[in-house]
Backbone as CSV, one residue per row, in Angstrom:
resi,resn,N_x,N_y,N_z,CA_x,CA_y,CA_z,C_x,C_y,C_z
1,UNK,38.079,94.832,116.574,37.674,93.447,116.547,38.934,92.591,116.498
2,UNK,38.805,92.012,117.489,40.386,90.777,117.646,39.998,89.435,117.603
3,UNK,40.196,88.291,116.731,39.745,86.888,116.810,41.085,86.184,117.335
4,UNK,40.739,85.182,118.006,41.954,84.343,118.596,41.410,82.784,118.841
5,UNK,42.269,81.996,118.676,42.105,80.979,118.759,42.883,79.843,118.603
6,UNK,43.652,80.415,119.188,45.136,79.895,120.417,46.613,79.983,119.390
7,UNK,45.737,81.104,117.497,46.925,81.229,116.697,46.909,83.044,117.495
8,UNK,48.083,83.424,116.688,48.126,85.075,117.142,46.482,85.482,116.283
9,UNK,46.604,86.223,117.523,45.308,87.523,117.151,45.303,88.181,115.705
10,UNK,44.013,88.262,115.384,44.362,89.107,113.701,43.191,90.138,114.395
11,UNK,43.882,91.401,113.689,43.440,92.987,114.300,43.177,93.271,113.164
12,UNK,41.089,94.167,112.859,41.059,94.842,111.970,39.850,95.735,112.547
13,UNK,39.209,96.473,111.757,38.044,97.070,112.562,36.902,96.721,111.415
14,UNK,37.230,96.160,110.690,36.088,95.197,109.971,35.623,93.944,109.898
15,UNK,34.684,93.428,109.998,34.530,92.033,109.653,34.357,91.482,108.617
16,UNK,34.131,92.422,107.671,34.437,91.688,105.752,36.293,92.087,105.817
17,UNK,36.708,92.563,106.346,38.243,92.467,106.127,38.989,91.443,106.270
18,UNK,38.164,90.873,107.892,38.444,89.300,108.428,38.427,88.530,107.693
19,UNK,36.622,88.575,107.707,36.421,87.402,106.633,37.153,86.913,105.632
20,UNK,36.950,87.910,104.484,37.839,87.887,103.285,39.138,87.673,103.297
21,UNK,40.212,88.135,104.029,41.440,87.785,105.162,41.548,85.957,105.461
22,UNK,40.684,85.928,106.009,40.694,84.634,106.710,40.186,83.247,105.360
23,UNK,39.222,83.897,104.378,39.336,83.386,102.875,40.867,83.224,101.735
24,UNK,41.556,84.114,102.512,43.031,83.989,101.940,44.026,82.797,102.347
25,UNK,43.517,83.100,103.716,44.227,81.959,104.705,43.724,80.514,103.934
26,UNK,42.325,80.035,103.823,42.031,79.260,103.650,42.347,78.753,102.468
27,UNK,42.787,79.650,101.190,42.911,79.611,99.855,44.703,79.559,99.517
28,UNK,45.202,79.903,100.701,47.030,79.728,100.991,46.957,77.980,101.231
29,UNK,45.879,77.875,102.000,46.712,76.369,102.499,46.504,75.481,101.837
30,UNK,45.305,75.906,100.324,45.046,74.743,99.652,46.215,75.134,98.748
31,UNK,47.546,75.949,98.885,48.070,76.069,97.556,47.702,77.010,96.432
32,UNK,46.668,78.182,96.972,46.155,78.784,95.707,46.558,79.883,95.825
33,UNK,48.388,80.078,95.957,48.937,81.699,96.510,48.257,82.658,95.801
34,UNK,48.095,82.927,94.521,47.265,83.906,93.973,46.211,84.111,93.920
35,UNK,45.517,83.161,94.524,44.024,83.829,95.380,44.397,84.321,96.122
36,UNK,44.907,83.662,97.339,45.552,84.190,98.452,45.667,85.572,98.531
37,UNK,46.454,86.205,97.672,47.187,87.105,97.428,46.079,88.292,97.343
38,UNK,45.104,87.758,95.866,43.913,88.772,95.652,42.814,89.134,96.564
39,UNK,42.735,87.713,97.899,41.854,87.808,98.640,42.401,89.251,99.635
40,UNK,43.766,88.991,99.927,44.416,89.950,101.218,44.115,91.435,100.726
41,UNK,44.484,91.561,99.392,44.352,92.444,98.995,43.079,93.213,99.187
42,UNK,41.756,92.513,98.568,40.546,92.802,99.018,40.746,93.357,100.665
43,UNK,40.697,92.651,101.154,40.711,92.431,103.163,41.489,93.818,103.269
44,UNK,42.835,94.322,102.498,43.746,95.391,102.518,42.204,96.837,102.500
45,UNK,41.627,96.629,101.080,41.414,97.944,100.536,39.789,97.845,101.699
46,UNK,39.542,97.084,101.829,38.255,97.178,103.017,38.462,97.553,104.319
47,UNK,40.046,97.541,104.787,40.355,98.222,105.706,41.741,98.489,105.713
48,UNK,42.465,99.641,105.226,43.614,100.059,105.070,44.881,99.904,106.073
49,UNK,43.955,99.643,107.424,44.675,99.377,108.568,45.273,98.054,109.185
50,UNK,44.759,97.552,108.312,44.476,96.378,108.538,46.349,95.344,108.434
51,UNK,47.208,95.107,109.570,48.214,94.891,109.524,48.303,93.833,108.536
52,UNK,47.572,92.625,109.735,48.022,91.193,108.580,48.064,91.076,107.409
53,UNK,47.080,92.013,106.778,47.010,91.643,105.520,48.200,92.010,104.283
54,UNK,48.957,93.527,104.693,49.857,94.569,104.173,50.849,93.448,104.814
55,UNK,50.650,93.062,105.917,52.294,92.067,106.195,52.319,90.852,105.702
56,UNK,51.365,89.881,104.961,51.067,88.665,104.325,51.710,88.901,102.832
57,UNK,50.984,90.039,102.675,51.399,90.487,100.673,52.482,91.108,100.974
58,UNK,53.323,91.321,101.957,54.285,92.190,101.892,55.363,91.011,101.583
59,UNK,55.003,89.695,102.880,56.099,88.454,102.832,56.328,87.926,101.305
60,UNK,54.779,87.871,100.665,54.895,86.623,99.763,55.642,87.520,98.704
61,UNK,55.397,88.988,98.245,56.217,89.456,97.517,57.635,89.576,97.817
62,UNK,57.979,89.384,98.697,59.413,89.205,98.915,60.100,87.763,98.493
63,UNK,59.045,86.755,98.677,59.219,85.482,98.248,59.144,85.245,96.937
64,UNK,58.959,85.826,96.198,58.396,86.139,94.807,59.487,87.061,94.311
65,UNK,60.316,87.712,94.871,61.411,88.085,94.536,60.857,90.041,93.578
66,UNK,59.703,90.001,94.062,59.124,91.345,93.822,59.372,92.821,95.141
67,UNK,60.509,93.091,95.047,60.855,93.706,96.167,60.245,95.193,95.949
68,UNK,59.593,95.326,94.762,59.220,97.025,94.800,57.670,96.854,95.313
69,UNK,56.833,95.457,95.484,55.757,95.087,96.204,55.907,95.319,97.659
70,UNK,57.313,94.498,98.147,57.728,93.822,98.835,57.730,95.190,99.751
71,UNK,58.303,96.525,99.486,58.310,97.619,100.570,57.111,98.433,99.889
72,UNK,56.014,98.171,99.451,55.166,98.860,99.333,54.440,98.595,100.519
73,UNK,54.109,96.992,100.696,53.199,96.850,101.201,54.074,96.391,102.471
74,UNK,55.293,96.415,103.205,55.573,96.719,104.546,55.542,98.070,105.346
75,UNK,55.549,99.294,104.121,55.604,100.496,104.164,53.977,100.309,104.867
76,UNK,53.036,99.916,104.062,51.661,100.006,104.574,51.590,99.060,105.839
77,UNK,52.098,98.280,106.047,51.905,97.332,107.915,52.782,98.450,108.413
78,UNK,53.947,98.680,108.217,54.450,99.355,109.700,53.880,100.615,109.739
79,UNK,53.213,101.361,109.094,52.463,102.524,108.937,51.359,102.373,110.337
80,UNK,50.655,101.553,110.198,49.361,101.418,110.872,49.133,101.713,112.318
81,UNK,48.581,102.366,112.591,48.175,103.196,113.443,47.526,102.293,114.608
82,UNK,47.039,101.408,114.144,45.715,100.363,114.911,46.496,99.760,116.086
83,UNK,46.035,98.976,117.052,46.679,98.537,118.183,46.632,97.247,117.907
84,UNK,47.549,96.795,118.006,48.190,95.376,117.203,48.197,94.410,118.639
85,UNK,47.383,93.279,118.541,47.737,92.175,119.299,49.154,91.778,120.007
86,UNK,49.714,91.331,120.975,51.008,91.119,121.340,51.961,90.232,120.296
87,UNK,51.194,89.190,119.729,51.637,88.750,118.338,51.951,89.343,117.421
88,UNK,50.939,90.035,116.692,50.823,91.188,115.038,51.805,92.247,115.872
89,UNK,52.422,92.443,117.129,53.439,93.913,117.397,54.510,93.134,117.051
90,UNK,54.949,91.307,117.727,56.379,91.162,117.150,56.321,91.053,115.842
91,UNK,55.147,90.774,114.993,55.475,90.400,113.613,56.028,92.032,113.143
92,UNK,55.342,92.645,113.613,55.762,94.185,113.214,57.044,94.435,113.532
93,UNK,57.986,94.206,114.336,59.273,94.467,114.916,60.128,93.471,113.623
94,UNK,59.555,92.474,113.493,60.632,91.729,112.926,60.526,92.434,111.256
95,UNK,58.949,92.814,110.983,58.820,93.293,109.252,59.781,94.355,109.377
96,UNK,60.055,95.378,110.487,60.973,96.582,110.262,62.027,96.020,110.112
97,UNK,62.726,94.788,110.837,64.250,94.570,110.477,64.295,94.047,108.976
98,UNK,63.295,93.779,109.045,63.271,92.717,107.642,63.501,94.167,106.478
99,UNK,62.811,94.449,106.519,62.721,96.172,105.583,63.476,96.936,106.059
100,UNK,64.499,96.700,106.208,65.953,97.637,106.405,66.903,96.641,105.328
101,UNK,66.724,96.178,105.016,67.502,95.468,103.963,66.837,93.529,103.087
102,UNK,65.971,94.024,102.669,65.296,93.491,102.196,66.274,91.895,100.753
């Protein structure tokens, strides 16, 4: 399942992953990073594959200055097996440089 709508594609094979995913998004822009955070997470464990979400909690823990988060959960995006939108592949290219020296 791929949604688009003229942002990059978000790739999962669930639609409560989306959803809940896309409840993060909505809960980031009011400012509520730690919803945010708990929502992705949810969206994470409902579908393990699920890139954006392992690469969202991967950023903000890096921003947060939590770097043992920070390659947990890039370890889990560049892991993923799933076929990543032409978007979610560069975000993936850039999370590997990024996680070579964090």
């Amino acid at each position: 399942m791929t949604k688009s709508d003229e942002k990059i594609p978000i790739t999962t094979k669930s639609g409560l992953a989306l959803e809940t995913f896309e409840q993060g998004v909505v809960a980031h822009r009011m400012y509520y990073v730690g919803k945010a955070m708990d929502l992705w997470e949810i969206a994470l464990n409902e579908d393990p594959e699920f890139f954006r979400a392992a690469y969202q909690l991967s950023i903000y823990n890096l921003c947060f200055g939590n770097v043992d988060d920070f390659k947990k959960y890039s370890q889990k995006a560049l892991s993923t097996k799933m076929k990543l939108s032409k978007g979610e592949d560069f975000m993936k290219q850039a999370l590997e440089k990024l996680a070579k020296d964090p």
